[in-house]
PDB file of C-alpha atoms in Angstrom:
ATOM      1  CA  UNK A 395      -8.844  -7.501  15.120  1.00 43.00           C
ATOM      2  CA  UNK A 396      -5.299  -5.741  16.071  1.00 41.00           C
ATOM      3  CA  UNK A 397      -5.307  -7.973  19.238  1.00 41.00           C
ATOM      4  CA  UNK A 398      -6.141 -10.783  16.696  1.00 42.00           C
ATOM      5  CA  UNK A 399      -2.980 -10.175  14.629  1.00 42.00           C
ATOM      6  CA  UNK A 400      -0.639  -9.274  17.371  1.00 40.00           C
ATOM      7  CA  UNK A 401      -0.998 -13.308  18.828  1.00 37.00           C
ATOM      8  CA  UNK A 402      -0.598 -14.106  15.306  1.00 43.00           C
ATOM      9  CA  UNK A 403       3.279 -12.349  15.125  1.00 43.00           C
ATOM     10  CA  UNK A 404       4.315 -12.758  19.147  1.00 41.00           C
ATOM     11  CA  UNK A 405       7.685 -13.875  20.037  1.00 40.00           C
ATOM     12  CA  UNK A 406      10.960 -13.024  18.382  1.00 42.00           C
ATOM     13  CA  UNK A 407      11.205 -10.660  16.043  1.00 54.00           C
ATOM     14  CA  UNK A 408      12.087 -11.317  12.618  1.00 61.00           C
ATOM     15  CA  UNK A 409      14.229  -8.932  10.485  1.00 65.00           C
ATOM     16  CA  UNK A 410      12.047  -7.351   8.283  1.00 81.00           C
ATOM     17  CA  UNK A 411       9.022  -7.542   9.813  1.00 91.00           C
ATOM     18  CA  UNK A 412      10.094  -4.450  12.447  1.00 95.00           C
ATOM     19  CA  UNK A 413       8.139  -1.953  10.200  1.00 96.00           C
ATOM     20  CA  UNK A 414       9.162   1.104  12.184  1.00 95.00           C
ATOM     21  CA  UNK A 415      13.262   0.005  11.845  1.00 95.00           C
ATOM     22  CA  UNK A 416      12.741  -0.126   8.059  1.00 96.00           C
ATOM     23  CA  UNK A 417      11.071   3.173   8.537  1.00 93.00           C
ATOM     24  CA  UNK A 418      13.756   4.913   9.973  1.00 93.00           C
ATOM     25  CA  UNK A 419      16.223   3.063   7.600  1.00 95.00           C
ATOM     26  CA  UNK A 420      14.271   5.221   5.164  1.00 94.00           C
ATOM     27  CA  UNK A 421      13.113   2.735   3.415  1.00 97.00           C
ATOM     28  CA  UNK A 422       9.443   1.683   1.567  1.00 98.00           C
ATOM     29  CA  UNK A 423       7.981  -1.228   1.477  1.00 98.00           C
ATOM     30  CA  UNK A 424       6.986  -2.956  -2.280  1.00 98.00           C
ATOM     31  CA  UNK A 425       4.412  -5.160  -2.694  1.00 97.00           C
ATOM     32  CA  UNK A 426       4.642  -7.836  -5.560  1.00 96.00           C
ATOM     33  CA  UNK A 427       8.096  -6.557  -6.455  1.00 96.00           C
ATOM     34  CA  UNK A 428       9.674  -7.335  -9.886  1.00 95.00           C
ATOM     35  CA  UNK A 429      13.489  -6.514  -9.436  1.00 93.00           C
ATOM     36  CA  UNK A 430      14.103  -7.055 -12.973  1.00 93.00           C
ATOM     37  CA  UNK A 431      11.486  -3.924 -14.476  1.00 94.00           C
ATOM     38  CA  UNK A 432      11.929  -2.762 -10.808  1.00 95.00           C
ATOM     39  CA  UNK A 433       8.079  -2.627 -10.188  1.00 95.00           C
ATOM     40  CA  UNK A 434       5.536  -2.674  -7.460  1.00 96.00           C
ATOM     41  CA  UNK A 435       1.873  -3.194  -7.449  1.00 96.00           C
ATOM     42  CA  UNK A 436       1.812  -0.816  -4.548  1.00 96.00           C
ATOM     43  CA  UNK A 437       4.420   1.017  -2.802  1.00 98.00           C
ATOM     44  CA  UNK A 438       3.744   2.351   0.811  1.00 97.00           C
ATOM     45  CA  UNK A 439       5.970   4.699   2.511  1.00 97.00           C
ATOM     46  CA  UNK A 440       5.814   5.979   6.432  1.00 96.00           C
ATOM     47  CA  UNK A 441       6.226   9.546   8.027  1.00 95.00           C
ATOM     48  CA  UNK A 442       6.724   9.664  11.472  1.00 92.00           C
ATOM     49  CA  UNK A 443       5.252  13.006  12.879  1.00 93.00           C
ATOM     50  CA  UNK A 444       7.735  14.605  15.812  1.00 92.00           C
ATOM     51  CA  UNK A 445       4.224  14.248  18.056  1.00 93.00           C
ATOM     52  CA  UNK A 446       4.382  10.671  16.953  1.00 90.00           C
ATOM     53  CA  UNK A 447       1.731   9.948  14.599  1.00 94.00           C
ATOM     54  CA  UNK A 448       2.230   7.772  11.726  1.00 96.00           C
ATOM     55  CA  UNK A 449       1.013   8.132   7.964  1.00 97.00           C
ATOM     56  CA  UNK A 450       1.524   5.681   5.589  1.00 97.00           C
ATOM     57  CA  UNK A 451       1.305   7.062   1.689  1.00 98.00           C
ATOM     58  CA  UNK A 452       0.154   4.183  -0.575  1.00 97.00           C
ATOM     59  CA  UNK A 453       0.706   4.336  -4.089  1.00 97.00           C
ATOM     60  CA  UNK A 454      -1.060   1.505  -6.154  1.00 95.00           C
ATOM     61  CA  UNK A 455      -1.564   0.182  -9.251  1.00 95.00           C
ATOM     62  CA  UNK A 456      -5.141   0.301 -10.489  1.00 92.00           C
ATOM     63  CA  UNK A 457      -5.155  -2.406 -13.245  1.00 86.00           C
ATOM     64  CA  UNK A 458      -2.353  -4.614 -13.890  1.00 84.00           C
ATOM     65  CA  UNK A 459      -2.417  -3.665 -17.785  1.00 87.00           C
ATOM     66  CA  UNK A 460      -2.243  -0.141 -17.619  1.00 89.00           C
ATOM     67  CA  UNK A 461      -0.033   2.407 -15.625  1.00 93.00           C
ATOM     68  CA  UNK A 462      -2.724   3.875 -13.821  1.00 94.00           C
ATOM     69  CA  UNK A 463      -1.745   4.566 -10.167  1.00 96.00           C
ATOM     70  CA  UNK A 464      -4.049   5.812  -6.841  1.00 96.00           C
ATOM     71  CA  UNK A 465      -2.026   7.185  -3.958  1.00 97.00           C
ATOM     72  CA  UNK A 466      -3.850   8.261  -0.882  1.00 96.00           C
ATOM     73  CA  UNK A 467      -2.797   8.896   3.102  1.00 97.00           C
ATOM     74  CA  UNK A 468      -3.921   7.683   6.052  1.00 96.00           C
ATOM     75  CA  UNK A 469      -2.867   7.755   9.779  1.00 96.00           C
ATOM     76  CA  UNK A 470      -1.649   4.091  11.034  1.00 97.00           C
ATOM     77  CA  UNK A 471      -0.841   2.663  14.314  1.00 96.00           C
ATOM     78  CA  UNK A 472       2.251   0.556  13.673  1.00 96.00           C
ATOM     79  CA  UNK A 473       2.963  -1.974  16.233  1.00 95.00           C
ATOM     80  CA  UNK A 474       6.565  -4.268  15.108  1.00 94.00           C
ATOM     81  CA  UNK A 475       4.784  -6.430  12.357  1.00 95.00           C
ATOM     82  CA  UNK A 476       1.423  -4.856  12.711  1.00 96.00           C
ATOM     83  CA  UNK A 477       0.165  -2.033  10.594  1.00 95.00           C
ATOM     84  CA  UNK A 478      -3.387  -0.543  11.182  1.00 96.00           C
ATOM     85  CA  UNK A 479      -5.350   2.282  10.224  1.00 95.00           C
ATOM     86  CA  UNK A 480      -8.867   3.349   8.559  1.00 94.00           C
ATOM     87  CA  UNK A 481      -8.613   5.189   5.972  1.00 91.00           C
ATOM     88  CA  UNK A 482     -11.785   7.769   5.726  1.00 92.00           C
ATOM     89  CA  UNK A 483     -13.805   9.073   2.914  1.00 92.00           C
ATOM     90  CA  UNK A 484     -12.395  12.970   3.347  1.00 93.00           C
ATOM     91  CA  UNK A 485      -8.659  10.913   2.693  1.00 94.00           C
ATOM     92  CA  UNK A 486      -9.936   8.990  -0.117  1.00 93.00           C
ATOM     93  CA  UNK A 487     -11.601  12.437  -1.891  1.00 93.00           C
ATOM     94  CA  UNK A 488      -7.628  13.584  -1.631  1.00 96.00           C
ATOM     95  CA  UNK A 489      -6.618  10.717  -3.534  1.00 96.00           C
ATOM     96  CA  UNK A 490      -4.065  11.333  -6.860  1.00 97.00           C
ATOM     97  CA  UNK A 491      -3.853   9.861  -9.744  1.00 96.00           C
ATOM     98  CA  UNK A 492      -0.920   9.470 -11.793  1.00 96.00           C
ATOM     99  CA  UNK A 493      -0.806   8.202 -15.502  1.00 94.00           C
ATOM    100  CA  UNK A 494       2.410   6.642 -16.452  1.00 92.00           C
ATOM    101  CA  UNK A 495       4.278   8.133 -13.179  1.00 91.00           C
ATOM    102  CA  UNK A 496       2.381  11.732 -13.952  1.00 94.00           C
ATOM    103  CA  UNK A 497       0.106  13.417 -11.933  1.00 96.00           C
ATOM    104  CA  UNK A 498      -3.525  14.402 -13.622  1.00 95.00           C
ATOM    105  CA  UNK A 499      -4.491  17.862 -14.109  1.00 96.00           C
ATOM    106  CA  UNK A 500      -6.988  18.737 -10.984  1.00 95.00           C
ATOM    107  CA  UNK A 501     -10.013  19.045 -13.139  1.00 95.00           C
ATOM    108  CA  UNK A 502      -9.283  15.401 -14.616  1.00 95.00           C
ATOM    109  CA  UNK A 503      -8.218  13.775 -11.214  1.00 96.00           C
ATOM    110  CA  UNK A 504     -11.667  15.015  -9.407  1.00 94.00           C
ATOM    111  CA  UNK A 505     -13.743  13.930 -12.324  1.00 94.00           C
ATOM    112  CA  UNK A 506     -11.358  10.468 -12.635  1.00 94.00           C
ATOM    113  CA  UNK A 507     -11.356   9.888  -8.191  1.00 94.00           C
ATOM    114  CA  UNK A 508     -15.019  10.535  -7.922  1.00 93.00           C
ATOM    115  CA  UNK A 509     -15.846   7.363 -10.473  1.00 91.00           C
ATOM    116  CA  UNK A 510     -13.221   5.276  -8.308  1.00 91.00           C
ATOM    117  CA  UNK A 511     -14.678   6.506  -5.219  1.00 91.00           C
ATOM    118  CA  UNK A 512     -18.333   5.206  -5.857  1.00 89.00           C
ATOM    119  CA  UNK A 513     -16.587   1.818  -5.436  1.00 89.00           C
ATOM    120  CA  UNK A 514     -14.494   2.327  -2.816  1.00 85.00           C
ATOM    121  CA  UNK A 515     -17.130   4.422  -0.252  1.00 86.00           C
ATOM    122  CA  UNK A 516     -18.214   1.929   1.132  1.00 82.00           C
ATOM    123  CA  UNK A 517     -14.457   1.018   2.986  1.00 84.00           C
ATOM    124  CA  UNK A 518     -14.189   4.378   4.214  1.00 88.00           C
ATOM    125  CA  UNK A 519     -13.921   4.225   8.218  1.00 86.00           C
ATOM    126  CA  UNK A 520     -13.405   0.294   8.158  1.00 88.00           C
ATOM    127  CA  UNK A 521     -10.316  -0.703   9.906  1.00 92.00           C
ATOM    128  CA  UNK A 522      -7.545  -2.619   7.993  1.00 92.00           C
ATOM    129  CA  UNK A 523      -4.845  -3.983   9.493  1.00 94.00           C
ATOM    130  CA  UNK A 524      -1.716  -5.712   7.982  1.00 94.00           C
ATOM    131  CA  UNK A 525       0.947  -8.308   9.213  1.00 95.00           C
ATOM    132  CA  UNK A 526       4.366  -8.953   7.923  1.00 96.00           C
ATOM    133  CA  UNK A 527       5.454 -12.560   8.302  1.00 95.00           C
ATOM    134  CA  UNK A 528       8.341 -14.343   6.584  1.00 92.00           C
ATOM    135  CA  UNK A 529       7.394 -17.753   5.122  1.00 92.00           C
ATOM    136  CA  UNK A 530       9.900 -20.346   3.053  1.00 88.00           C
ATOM    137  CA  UNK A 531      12.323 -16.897   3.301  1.00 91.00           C
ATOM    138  CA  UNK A 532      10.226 -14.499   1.134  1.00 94.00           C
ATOM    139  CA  UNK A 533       8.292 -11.408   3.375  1.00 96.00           C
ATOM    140  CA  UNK A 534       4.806 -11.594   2.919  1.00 96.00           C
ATOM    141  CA  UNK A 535       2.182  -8.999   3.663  1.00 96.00           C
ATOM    142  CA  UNK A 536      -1.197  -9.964   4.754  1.00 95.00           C
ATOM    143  CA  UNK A 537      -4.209  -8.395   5.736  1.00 91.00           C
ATOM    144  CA  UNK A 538      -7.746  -8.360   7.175  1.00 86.00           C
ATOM    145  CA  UNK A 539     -10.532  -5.572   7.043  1.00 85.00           C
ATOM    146  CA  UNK A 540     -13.207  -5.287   9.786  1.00 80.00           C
ATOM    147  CA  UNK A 541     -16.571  -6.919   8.997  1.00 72.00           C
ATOM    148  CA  UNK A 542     -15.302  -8.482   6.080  1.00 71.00           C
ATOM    149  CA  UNK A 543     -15.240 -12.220   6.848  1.00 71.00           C
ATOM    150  CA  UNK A 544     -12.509 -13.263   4.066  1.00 72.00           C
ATOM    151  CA  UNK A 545      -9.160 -14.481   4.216  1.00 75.00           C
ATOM    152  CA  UNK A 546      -7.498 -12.665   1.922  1.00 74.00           C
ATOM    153  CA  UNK A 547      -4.388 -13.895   0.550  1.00 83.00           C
ATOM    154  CA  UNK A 548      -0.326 -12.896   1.159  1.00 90.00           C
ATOM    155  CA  UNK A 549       1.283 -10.662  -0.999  1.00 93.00           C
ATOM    156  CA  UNK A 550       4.790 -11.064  -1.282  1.00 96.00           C
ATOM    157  CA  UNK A 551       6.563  -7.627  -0.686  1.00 97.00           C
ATOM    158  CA  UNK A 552      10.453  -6.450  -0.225  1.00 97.00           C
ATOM    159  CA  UNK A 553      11.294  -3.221   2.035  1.00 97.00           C
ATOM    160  CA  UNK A 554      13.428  -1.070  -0.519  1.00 97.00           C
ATOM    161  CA  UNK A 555      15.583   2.589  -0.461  1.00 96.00           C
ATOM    162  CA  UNK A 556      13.360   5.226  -1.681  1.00 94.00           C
ATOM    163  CA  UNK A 557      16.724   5.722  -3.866  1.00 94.00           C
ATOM    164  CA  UNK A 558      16.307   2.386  -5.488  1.00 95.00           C
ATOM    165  CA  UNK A 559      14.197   3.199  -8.413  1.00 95.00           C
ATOM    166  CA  UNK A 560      11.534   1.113  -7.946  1.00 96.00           C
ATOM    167  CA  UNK A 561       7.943   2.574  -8.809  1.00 96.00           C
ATOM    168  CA  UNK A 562       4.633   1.544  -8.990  1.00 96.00           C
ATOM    169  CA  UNK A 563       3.956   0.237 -12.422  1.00 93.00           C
ATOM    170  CA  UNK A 564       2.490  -2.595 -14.419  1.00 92.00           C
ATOM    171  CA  UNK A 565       5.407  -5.227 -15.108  1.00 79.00           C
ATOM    172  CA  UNK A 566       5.456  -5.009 -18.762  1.00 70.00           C
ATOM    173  CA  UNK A 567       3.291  -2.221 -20.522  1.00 54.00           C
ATOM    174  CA  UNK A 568       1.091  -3.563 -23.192  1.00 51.00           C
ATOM    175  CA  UNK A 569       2.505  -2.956 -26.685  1.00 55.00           C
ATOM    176  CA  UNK A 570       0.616  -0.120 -28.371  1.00 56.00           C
ATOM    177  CA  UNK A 571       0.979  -1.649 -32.136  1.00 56.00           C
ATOM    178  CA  UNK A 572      -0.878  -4.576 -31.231  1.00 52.00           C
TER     179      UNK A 572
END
């Protein structure tokens, strides 16, 4: 699958798609990003280890109606426009969730992660990897999991300062007098 992807991005590279430049610009990278409520469905950042090693952080929106967020961490292997990794089911179990930017209470997080977790098992140890590619001049992210034989659509995503204010939220929170 990585070999798969790499043929897809070879040649020039395109700025924005170098993941580890933006990296070291310190900068994350914001899927579905609303710059006017300054929202992401899913914000992933990178550490590089001095050894190396790459972890990307993911912090995602749950539902698109309520400001429930998961963020777990994985180790990648970052190649320019590729991203790949397999997040396992030891990373998952240290997954946190956050309601309306705060983190739950540990009791209330294991009880919350182990219902989310039923449904997501059964990725654990697949391989995912990502491309960036730039299409009519907006970045798009898209990616492919091992044995799953879909085509799974682009997402379009900005790289932004972690100073920037964006966050992982729904675009407009539901009104609670309604």
């Amino acid at each position: 699958m990585f070999a798969s992807l790499l043929i897809l991005v070879s040649g020039s590279a395109v700025p924005g798609t170098d993941i580890m430049a933006q990296v070291r610009a310190n900068r994350v990278l914001c899927s579905n990003p609303d710059g006017a409520t300054k929202t992401c469905s899913t914000i992933a950042s990178y550490t590089l280890a001095p050894n190396g090693v790459v972890t990307e952080t993911a912090e995602l929106l749950i539902s698109p109606n309520q400001p429930i967020t998961l963020e777990m961490s994985t180790t990648v292997k970052i190649d320019g426009a590729v991203n790949c990794g397999a997040l396992t089911l030891p990373e998952m179990q240290k997954g946190r969730l956050r309601l309306s930017g705060t983190l739950l209470p540990t009791d209330r997080n294991e009880a919350a992660l182990r219902g989310i977790l039923e449904k997501l098992a059964p990725m654990a140890g697949r391989e995912t990897c990502e491309v960036l590619r730039f299409e009519a001049g907006q970045l798009f992210k898209y990616g492919q999991v091992e044995r799953i034989d879909i085509k799974l659509p682009g997402k379009a995503v900005k790289w932004v300062a972690r100073d920037e204010g964006f966050r992982v939220a729904p675009r407009k929170l539901p009104d609670p007098l309604k």
